Every structure is written in structure tokens, then in C-alpha cells.
Coordinates of C-alpha atoms in Angstrom, one line a residue:
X3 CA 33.8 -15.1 -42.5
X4 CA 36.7 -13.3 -40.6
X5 CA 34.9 -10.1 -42.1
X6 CA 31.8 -10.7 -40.1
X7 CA 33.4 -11.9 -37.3
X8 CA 35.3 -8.8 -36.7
X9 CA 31.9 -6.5 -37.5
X10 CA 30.6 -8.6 -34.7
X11 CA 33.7 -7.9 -32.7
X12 CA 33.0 -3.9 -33.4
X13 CA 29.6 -4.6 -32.5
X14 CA 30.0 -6.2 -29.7
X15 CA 33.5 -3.5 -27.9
X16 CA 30.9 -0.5 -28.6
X17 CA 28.1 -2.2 -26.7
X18 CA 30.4 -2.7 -24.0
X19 CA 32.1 0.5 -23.7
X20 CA 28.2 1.9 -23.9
X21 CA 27.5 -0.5 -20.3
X22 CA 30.3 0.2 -18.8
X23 CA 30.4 4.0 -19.6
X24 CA 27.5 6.7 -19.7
X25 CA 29.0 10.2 -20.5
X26 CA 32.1 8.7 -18.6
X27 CA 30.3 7.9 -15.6
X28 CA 30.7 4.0 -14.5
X29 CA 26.6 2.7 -14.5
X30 CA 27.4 2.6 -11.1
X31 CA 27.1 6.0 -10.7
X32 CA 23.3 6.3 -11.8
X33 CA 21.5 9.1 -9.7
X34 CA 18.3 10.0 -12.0
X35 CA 15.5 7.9 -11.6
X36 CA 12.1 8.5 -13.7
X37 CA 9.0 9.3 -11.9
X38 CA 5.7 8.5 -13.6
X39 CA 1.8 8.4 -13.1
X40 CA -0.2 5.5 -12.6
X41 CA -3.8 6.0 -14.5
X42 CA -6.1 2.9 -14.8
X43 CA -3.0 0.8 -14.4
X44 CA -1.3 2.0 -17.3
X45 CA 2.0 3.8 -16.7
X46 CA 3.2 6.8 -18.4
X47 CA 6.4 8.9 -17.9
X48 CA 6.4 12.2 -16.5
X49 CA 9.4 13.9 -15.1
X50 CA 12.6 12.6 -13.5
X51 CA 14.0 12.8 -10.2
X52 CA 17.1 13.0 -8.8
X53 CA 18.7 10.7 -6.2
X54 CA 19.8 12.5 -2.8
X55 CA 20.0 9.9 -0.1
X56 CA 19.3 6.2 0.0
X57 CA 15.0 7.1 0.4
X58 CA 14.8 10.5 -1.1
X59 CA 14.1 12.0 -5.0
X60 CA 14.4 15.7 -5.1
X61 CA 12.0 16.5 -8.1
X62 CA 9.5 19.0 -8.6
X63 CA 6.0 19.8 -6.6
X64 CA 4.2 20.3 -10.1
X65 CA 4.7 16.6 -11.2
X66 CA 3.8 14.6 -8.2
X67 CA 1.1 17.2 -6.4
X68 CA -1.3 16.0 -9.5
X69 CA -2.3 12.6 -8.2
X70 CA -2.0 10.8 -5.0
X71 CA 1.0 9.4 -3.4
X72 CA -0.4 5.7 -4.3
X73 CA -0.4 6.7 -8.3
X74 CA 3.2 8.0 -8.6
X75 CA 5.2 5.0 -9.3
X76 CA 9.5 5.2 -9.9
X77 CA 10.4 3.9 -12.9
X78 CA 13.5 1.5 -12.9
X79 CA 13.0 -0.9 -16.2
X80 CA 11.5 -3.0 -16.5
X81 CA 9.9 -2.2 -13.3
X82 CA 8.2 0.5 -11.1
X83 CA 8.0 0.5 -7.7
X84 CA 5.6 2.9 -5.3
X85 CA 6.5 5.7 -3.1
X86 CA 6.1 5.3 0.6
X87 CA 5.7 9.3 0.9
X88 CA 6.0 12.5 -0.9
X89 CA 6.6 15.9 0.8
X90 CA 5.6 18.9 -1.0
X91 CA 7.5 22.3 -0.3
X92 CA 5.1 23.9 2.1
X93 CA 5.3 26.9 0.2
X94 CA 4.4 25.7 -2.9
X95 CA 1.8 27.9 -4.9
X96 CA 1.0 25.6 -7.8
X97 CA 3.1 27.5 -10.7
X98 CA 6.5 26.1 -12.3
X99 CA 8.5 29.5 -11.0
X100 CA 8.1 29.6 -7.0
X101 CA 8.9 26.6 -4.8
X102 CA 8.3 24.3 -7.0
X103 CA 9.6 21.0 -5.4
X104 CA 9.3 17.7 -3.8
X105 CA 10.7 15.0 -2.2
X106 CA 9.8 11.4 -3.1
X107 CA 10.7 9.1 -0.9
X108 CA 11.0 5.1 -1.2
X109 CA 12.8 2.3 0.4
X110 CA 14.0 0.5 -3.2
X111 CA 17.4 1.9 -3.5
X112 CA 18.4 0.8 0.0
X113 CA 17.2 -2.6 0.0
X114 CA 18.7 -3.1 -3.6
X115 CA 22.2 -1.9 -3.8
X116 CA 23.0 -3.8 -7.0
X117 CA 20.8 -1.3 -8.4
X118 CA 23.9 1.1 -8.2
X119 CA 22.8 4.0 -7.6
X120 CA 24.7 6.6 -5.9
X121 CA 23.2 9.8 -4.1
X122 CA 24.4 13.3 -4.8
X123 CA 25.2 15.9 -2.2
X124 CA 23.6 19.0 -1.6
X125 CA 25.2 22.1 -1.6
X126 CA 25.3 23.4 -4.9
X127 CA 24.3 26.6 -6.6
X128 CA 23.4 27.7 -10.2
X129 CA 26.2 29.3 -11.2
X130 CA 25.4 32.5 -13.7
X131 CA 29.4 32.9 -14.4
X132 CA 30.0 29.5 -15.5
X133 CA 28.7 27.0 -17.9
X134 CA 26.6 24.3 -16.1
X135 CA 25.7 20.9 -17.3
X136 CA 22.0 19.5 -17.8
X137 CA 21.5 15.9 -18.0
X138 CA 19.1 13.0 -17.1
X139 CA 16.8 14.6 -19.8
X140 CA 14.6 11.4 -21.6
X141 CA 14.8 9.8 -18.4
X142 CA 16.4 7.1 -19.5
X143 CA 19.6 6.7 -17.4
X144 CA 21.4 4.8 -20.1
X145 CA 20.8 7.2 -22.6
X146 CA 21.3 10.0 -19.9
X147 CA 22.2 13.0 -22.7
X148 CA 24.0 15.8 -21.0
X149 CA 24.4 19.5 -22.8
X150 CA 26.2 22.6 -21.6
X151 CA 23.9 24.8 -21.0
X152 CA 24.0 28.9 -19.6
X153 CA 21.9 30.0 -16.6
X154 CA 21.0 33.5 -16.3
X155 CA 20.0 35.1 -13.0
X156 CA 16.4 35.1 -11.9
X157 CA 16.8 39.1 -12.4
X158 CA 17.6 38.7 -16.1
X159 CA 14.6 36.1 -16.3
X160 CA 11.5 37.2 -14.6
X161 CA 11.6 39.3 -11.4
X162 CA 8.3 38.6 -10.4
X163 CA 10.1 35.2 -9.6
X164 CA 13.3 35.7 -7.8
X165 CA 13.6 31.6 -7.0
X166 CA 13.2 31.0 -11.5
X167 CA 16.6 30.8 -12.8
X168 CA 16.5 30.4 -17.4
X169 CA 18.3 29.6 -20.2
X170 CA 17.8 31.0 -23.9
X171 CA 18.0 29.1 -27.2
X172 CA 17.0 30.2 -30.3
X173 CA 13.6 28.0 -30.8
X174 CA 11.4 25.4 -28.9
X175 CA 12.6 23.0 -31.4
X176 CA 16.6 23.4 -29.4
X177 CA 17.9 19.7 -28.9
X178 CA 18.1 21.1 -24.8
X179 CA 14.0 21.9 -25.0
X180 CA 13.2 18.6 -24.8
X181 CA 14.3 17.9 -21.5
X182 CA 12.1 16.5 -18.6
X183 CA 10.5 18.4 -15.3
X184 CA 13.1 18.2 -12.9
X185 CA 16.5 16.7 -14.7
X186 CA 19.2 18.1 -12.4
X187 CA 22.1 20.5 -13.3
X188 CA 25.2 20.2 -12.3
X189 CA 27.8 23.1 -12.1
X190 CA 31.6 22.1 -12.2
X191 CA 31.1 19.0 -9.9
X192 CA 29.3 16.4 -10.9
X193 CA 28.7 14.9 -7.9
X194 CA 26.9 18.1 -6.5
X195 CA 23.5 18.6 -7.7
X196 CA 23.1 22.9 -8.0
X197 CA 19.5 22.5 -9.6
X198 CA 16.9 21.3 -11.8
X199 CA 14.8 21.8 -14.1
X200 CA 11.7 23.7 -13.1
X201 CA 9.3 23.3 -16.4
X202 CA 8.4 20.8 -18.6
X203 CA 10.5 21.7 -21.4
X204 CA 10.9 24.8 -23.3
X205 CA 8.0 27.9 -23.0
X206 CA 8.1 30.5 -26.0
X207 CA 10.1 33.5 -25.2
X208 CA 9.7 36.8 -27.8
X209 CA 9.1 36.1 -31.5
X210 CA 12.1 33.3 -32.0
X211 CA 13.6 32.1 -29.0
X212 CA 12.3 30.0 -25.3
X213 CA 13.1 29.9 -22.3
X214 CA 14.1 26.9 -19.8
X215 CA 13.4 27.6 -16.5
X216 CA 15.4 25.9 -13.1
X217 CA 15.3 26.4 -10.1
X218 CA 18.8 25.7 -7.5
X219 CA 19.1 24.0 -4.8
X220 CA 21.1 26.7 -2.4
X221 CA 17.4 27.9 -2.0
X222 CA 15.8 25.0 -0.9
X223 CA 18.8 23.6 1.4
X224 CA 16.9 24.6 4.5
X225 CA 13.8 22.8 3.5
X226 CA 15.8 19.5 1.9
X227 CA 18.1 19.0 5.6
X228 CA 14.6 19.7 7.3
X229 CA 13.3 16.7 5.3
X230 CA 15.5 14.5 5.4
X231 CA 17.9 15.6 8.0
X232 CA 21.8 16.5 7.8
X233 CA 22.3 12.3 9.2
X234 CA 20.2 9.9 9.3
X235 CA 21.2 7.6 12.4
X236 CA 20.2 3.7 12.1
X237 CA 18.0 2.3 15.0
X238 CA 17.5 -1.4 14.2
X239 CA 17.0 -1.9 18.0
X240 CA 13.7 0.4 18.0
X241 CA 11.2 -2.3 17.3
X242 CA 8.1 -0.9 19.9
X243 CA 7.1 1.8 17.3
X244 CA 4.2 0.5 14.6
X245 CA 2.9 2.5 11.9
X246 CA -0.9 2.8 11.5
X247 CA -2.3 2.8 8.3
X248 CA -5.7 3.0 6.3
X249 CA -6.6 -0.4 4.4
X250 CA -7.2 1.4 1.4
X251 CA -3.3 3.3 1.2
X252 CA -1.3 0.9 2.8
X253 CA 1.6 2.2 1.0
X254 CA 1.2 5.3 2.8
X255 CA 2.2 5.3 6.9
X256 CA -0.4 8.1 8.4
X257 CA 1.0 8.0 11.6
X258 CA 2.8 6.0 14.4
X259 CA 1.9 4.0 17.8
X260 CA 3.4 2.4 20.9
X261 CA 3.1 -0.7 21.6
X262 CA 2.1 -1.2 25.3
X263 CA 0.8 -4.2 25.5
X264 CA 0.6 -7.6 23.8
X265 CA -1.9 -6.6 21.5
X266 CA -2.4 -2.8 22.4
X267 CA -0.8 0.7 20.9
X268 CA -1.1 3.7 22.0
X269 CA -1.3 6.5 19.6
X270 CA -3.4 9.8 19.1
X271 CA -7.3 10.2 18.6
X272 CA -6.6 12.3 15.4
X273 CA -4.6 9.0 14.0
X274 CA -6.8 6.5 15.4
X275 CA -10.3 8.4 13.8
X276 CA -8.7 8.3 10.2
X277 CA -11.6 6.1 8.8
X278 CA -13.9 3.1 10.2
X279 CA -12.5 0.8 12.1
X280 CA -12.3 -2.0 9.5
X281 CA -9.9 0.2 7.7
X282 CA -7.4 0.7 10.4
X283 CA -4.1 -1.7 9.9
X284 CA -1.4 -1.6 12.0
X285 CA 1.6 -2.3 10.7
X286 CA 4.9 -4.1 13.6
X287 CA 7.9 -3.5 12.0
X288 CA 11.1 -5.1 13.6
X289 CA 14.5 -6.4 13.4
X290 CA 14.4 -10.8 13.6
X291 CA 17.8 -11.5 14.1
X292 CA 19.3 -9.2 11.5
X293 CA 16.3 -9.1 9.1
X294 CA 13.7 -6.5 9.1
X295 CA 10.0 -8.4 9.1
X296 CA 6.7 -6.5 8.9
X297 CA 3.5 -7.7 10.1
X298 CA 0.1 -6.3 9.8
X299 CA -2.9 -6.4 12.1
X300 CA -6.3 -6.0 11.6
X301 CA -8.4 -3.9 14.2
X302 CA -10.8 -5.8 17.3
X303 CA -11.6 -2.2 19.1
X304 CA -10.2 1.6 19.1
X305 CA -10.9 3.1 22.3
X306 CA -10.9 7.3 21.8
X307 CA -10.6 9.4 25.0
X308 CA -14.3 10.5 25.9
X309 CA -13.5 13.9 25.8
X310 CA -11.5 14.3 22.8
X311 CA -12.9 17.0 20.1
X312 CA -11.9 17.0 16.3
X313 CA -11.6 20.6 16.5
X314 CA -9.0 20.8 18.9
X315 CA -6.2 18.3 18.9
X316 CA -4.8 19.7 22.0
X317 CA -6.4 18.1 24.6
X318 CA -7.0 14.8 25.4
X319 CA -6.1 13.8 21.9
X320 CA -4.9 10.0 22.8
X321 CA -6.5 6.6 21.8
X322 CA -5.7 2.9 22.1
X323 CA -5.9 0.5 19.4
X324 CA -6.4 -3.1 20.3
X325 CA -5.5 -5.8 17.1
X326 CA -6.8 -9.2 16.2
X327 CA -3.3 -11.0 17.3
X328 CA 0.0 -10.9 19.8
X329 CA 2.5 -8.5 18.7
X330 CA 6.3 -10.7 18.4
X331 CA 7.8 -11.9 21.4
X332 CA 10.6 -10.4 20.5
X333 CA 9.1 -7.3 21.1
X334 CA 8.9 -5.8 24.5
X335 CA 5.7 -3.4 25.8
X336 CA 6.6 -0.3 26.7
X337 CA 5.7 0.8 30.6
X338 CA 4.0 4.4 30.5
X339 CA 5.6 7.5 32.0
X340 CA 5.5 10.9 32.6
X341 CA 7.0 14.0 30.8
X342 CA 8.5 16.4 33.6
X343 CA 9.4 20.4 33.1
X344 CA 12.8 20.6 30.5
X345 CA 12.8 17.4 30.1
X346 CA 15.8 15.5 28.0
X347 CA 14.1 13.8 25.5
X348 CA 14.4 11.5 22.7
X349 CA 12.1 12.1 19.7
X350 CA 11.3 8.9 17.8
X351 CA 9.5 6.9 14.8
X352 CA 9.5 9.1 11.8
X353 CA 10.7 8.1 8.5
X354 CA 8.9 5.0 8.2
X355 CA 11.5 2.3 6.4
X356 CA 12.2 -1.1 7.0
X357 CA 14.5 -1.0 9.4
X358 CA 16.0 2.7 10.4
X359 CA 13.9 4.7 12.8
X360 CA 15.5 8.2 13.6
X361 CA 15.9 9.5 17.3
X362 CA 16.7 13.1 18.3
X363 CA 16.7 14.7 20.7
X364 CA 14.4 17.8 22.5
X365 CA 13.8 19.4 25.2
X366 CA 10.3 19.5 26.6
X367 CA 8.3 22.8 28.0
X368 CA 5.3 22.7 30.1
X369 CA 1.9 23.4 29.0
X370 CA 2.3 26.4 31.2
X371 CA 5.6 27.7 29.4
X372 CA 3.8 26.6 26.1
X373 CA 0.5 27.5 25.6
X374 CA -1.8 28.2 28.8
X375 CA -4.7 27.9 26.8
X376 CA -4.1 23.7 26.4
X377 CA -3.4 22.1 29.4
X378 CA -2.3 18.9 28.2
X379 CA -0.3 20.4 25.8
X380 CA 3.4 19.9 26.2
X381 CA 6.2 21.4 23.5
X382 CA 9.7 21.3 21.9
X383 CA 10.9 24.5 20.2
X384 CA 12.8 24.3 16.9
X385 CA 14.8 27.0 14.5
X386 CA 12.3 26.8 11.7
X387 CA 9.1 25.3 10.0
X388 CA 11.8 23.2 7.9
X389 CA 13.7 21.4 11.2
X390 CA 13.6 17.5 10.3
X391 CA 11.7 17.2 13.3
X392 CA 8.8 18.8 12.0
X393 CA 8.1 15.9 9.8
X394 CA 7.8 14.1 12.7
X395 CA 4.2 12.4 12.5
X396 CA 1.8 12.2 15.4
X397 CA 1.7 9.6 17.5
X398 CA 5.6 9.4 17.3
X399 CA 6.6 8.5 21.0
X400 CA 8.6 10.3 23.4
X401 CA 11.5 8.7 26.0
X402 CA 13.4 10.6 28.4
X403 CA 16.7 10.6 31.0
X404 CA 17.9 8.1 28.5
X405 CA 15.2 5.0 29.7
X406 CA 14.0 3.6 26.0
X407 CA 11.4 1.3 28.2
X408 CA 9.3 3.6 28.9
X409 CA 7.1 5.9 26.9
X410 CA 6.7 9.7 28.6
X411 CA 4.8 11.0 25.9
X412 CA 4.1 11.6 22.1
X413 CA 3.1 13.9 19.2
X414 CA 0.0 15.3 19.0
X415 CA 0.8 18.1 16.7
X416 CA 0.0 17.3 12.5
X417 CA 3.2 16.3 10.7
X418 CA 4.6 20.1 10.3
X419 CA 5.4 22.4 13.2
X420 CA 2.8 25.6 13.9
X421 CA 4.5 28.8 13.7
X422 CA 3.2 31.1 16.5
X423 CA 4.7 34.5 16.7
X424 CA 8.0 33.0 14.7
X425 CA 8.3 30.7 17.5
X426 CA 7.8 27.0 16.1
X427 CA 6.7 24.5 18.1
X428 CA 5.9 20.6 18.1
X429 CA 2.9 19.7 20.5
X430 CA 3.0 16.4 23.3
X431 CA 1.0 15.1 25.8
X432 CA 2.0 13.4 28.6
X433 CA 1.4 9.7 29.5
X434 CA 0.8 10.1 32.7
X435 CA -2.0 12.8 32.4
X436 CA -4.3 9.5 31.0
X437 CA -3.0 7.1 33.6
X438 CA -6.5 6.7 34.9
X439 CA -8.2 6.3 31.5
X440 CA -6.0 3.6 30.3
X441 CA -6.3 1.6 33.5
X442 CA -10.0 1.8 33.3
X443 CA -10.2 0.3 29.9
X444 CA -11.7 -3.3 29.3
X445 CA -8.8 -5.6 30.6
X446 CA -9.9 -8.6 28.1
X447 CA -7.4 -10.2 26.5
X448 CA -4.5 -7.4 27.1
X449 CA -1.2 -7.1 29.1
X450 CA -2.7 -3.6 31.6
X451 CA 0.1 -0.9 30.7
X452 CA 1.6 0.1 34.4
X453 CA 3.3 3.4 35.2
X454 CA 5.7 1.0 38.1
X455 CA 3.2 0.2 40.8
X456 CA 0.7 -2.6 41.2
X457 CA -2.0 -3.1 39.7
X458 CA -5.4 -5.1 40.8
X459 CA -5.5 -8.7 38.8
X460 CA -7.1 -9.3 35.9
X461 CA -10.4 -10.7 37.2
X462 CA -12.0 -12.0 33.0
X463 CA -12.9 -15.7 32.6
X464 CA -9.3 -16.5 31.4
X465 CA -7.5 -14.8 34.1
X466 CA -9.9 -17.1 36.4
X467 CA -9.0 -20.4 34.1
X468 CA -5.2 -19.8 34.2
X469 CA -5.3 -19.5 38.3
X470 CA -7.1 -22.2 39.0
X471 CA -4.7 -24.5 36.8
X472 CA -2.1 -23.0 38.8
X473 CA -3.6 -23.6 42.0
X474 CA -4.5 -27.5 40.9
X475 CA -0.5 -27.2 39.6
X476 CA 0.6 -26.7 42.8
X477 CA -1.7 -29.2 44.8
X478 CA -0.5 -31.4 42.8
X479 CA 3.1 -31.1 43.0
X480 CA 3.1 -30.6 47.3
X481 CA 1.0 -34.0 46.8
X482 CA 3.6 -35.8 44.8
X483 CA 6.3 -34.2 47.2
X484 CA 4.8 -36.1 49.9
X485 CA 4.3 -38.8 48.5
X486 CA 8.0 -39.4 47.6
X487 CA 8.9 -38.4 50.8
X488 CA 6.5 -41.0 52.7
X489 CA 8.3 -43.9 50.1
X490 CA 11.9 -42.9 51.6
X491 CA 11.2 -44.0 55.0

């Protein structure tokens, strides 16, 4: 008996010291997640990902570019959860050895810190001098394997691709071959990923040996910060934004609105004609008391400027989207504006997540200092394609001089920046250019958006209902006035 009770003992230390240390990292440490595809509602593994802020998973293009956003599904056993978007390197050109990555982004590590999880920082670089260490391979955290492993220069590998860092071993069948698309190296520090694997596993190289190919992070720093942005400053106090949505993806935010109104956004012509108007949603998200809450709204009418053209999003590319409902009452309409010449603006809405909403600021041109050709056309110039604020998405509002009440303007531009004689540029109208068009809009069962001076009442059957009670209110109380008045003498 005291034999067995000290196997069980044994037994029992070694499964602790394996939960409380993984390659002598505390669990608490985990940064590789696995990334798999959804097919038919069966679930299979794929790649795995690696863990670089509290919403994004720097992985690789070639594993998540196969299948839409809504069938790549993170892996945390025994669950999987969706992604809310996934941003492909612009540059990508469908092969393992040029730009091949991706960001995955997802709101399940912040809203479940006892996941413990902990980002890595950017920053690192393959080092060709040093040993490096490859790990996360098998996806499975807990059995996270990690290997030494030495990287040769993308001119000792292949210089038709100078981004393709390798690795020799002696066969495919090397222990190190088996390792998953996109398992992240690390190069002296740990806590800095350098790169990842590029490939899925081991290619044959000459008559005995393969190849593992990476790629490192130094060359996609630009396009990471541009994603995700060097900070990402909370805005719980943003709660005017909404994110519209089709019915059939409503894991995926296509683009964002204002709300001006009790029940009315405004947004862009480009977001609002994404499908039929029974597949619109709109989507409130806000901050009640210190809980986000979502709520989505169906669509009653999507009024699209008479003069807007598909073909060129430039001009008079604004709509307003009335829902079947009242918006919070927590919530507070915005009053419509204007964008003036260099104005000091703030920049607002992307990064869809529960409750952080990013605000940065620009400075906004004229259409004359912009592009004379567009009229309407307002714009911000930034450094490069791969600013964060080129992942802006349209409809994204615009406040200025500081006054978050009132909407000057908003994105009309697609979700990346146009590059225009290496000058890039993100695309606004102006409120107050549709003044006219909003005012003329059916008044039924809305709050009329204002720009600060009066507007003619509301003349529906309602309107008519609610004066006359007033009116009868009012009788009635200068009657009973008089009445107590004619008892006191």
C-alpha cells in the first residue's frame, strides 16, 4: 500500500510541475494560440498564431486568406471562438516566401483574462549569428515543444525572395519539420517574437536534406504598428459610433455610422448599399454603467443621396439608415457640422471591440488642396499605406476644435489609404455640404439632425397628437389655478 501511495505521489508532483511549468514558462505566460478552419461545422487545425496585443494574432496570409473571416475559428480547448476581422498584408502575392502574413483579430483574450495569456512585443529580428528558438509547433500550448534551431540569411536561402529566411536539416522526417505555419521564433528574448514560420512544415531541399522557411518580423514592423497602432487608447465614453453589418456576417463589422438621431445613423452610400435592406443590422455598442452592452437593430428605410454613383465614391457618397427601435437613452445624437480648411480633427470608430474605440488625430485639407477633380472630397495625409489610420473604415466619423457633440465629417475612402504620386491620403466629406438633403428627408418618427439653428416643427400625425395634449395640459392646469384661487377668498 505505502508503495502505491508514493507512485501516486510521483504521479501526481510530475503532473503538477507539468501545469505549473511549460519549458519553464508559468502557463500564465501562453502567447500561441491555434488557428483552424471551419468546413461543414467540423473543425480542423491548421496553423498557429501568435499573441501580439490583447485583439491581435500575427500568423501567416497563406492560412487564413483560404476561407472567409466567418470559417477561421481560434482554438482554445475545449473551445473555439470566431474572429471579428482578419487583415491580410496588402502586399501579399499568394506564395509562402513574400509577405506572407496576417493579423487575426478577436476580442476573447481581453474579455477573459483568466485565460492567461500574455502578448509579446515587437521588435525582434532573425538573427543569422545566433541560435534562435522555435516553439508553439503542434499547437498545443501545453505541449508547446521548443527546439534550437539556425536561421540562414534570405541570401543563402533563395534570392529570388529576400523577405524568406531557412533552416537546413538533414531529412523531412527532422523532429523540427513537423512544425505548424506560423509558430513564432524567438531569438535570445523570449518575450520578443523575431519571426515565424512561413511554410507548412519542411519542403525537400537537394537529394537528403529540407528546408524550413520564416519570415521576421523587423520586416513587417511598419505594417504590424499600422494595424494595430504603437497604443491603443481606451474610449469607453464614445458610445455615438454603431457598427453596420450584413445579416448574413454578423461577426464581421463592414463599416461604421453616427447616430444622429433617436433612431437614425449617418454613414456612407458605399456602407449603406452592401446588400438588400433586410440584410442591413446595425449594431449600438456602449458603455451601461461600467459594462459594455450591444444591441442590434433591424432596418425600416436606408435613404441613399440621389446623386450618388457606385463608381465614384467621392462625391455625394452619404446615406441615412433609419432602424426599427430607439437607440439607449443613454446615448446622446450627435448635432451635424462642418469641416473647415486645416482643420484639427479627431479621427474615430475603428477597431470594432466591446468597449475601446480609438481616436487620433488629423489634420483636414480642402477638396481644393486635395483633389480638384471631387469637390466633396475632403483629406488627411499620412507617412505610409501602413499608418493605423488607414484601417480606418468608412463611415468612421470626424470631430473637430475638441467638441465630441458634434459630427464635422467622416470616411468615405475604402478601409486602406490610396497612394497617389507617394502621397497617401484618407478621403471625407463634410456634414454640412448635405445639410439640405438630410433636412428634406421624411421627418416620421425621427429626432431632425440640426447644424444649431431652428428648425420648422414636425408637422406628422404624432407631432399633431403630442401638441394638442399639451395644449389640453395646459388648459387644464390655468383652470385648476383658478379655481383654487376663487376657493381662497
Amino acid at each position: 500500500m505505502a508503495i502505491e501511495i508514493n507512485v501516486l505521489l510521483v504521479i501526481g508532483l510530475l503532473a503538477l510541475i507539468r501545469n505549473v511549468t511549460v519549458n519553464g514558462q508559468d502557463p500564465i505566460e501562453r502567447f500561441i494560440v491555434t488557428i483552424g478552419h471551419v468546413n461543414n461545422r467540423e473543425l480542423s487545425e491548421k496553423c498557429v498564431g501568435t499573441l501580439i496585443s490583447e485583439q491581435h494574432i500575427l500568423c501567416t496570409a497563406t492560412c487564413v486568406s483560404v476561407r472567409p473571416p466567418t470559417q477561421i475559428a481560434i482554438i482554445i480547448p475545449p473551445v473555439s471562438e470566431t474572429t471579428t476581422r482578419i487583415v491580410i498584408h496588402p502586399f501579399y502575392e499568394n506564395n509562402h516566401y513574400s509577405n506572407n502574413a496576417a493579423l487575426v483579430m478577436t476580442t476573447t483574450f481581453r474579455s477573459n483574462p483568466h485565460l492567461g495569456f500574455v502578448p509579446r512585443q515587437l521588435g525582434g529580428y532573425l538573427s543569422t549569428t545566433n541560435s534562435c528558438s522555435l516553439f508553439g509547433w503542434g499547437g498545443r500550448v501545453i505541449d508547446a515543444r521548443r527546439d534550437e534551431v539556425f536561421i540562414e540569411s534570405p541570401v543563402d536561402c533563395n534570392v529570388n525572395y529576400p523577405q524568406s529566411y531557412c533552416s537546413n536539416f538533414d531529412s523531412v522526417a527532422h523532429l523540427t519539420c513537423s512544425a505548424l505555419e506560423a509558430s513564432p521564433v524567438t531569438c535570445g528574448n523570449d518575450m520578443i517574437v523575431s519571426g515565424f514560420v512561413s511554410t507548412d512544415g519542411c519542403s525537400p531541399h537537394g537529394d537528403d536534406s529540407a528546408r524550413l522557411n520564416y519570415h521576421s518580423v523587423s520586416d513587417f514592423q511598419d505594417w504590424i504598428e499600422g494595424v494595430i497602432g504603437s497604443q491603443l487608447p481606451e474610449r469607453r465614453e464614445v458610445n455615438f459610433i454603431v457598427i453596420i453589418m450584413d445579416r448574413n456576417t454578423l461577426a464581421i463589422p463592414q463599416c461604421f455610422g453616427t447616430i444622429i438621431s433617436s433612431n437614425r445613423v449617418l454613414t456612407t452610400a458605399t456602407c449603406a448599399s452592401i446588400d438588400s435592406m433586410d440584410n442591413l443590422v446595425v449594431q449600438s455598442r456602449y458603455i451601461d454603467v461600467a459594462w459594455p452592452a450591444k444591441q442590434n437593430f433591424s432596418v425600416t428605410q436606408v435613404y441613399v443621396h440621389p446623386s450618388f454613383r457606385q463608381d465614384n465614391p467621392f462625391e455625394n457618397n452619404v446615406a441615412i439608415i433609419s432602424v426599427n427601435g430607439s437607440f439607449s437613452d443613454i446615448i446622446i445624437p450627435r448635432t451635424l457640422g462642418s469641416l473647415d480648411q486645416n482643420s484639427s480633427c479627431q479621427l474615430f470608430g475603428w477597431g470594432p471591440t466591446d468597449s475601446v474605440i480609438r481616436g487620433d488625430a488629423i489634420t483636414v485639407s480642402t477638396p481644393q488642396e486635395c483633389n480638384g477633380a471631387h469637390p466633396h472630397a475632403f483629406c488627411s495625409t499620412h507617412p505610409t499605406i501602413f499608418h493605423h489610420l488607414c484601417y480606418a473604415m468608412t463611415g468612421t466619423p470626424v470631430t473637430c476644435g475638441g467638441n465630441e457633440g458634434v459630427i464635422a465629417g467622416f470616411l468615405i475612402n475604402n478601409a486602406t489609404c490610396s497612394n497617389n504620386n507617394s502621397r497617401v491620403s484618407l478621403s471625407y466629406h463634410s456634414v454640412s455640404d448635405f445639410y439640405d438633403w438630410i433636412a428634406d428627408l421624411d421627418p416620421v418618427n425621427t429626432d431632425p439632425p440640426t447644424d444649431g439653428t431652428p428648425t420648422n416643427p414636425p408637422t406628422d400625425g404624432a407631432a399633431a397628437t403630442k401638441m394638442l395634449t399639451a395644449f389640453v395640459l395646459i388648459v387644464s392646469l390655468i383652470s385648476c389655478a383658478m379655481m383654487n384661487r376663487s376657493f381662497s377668498f
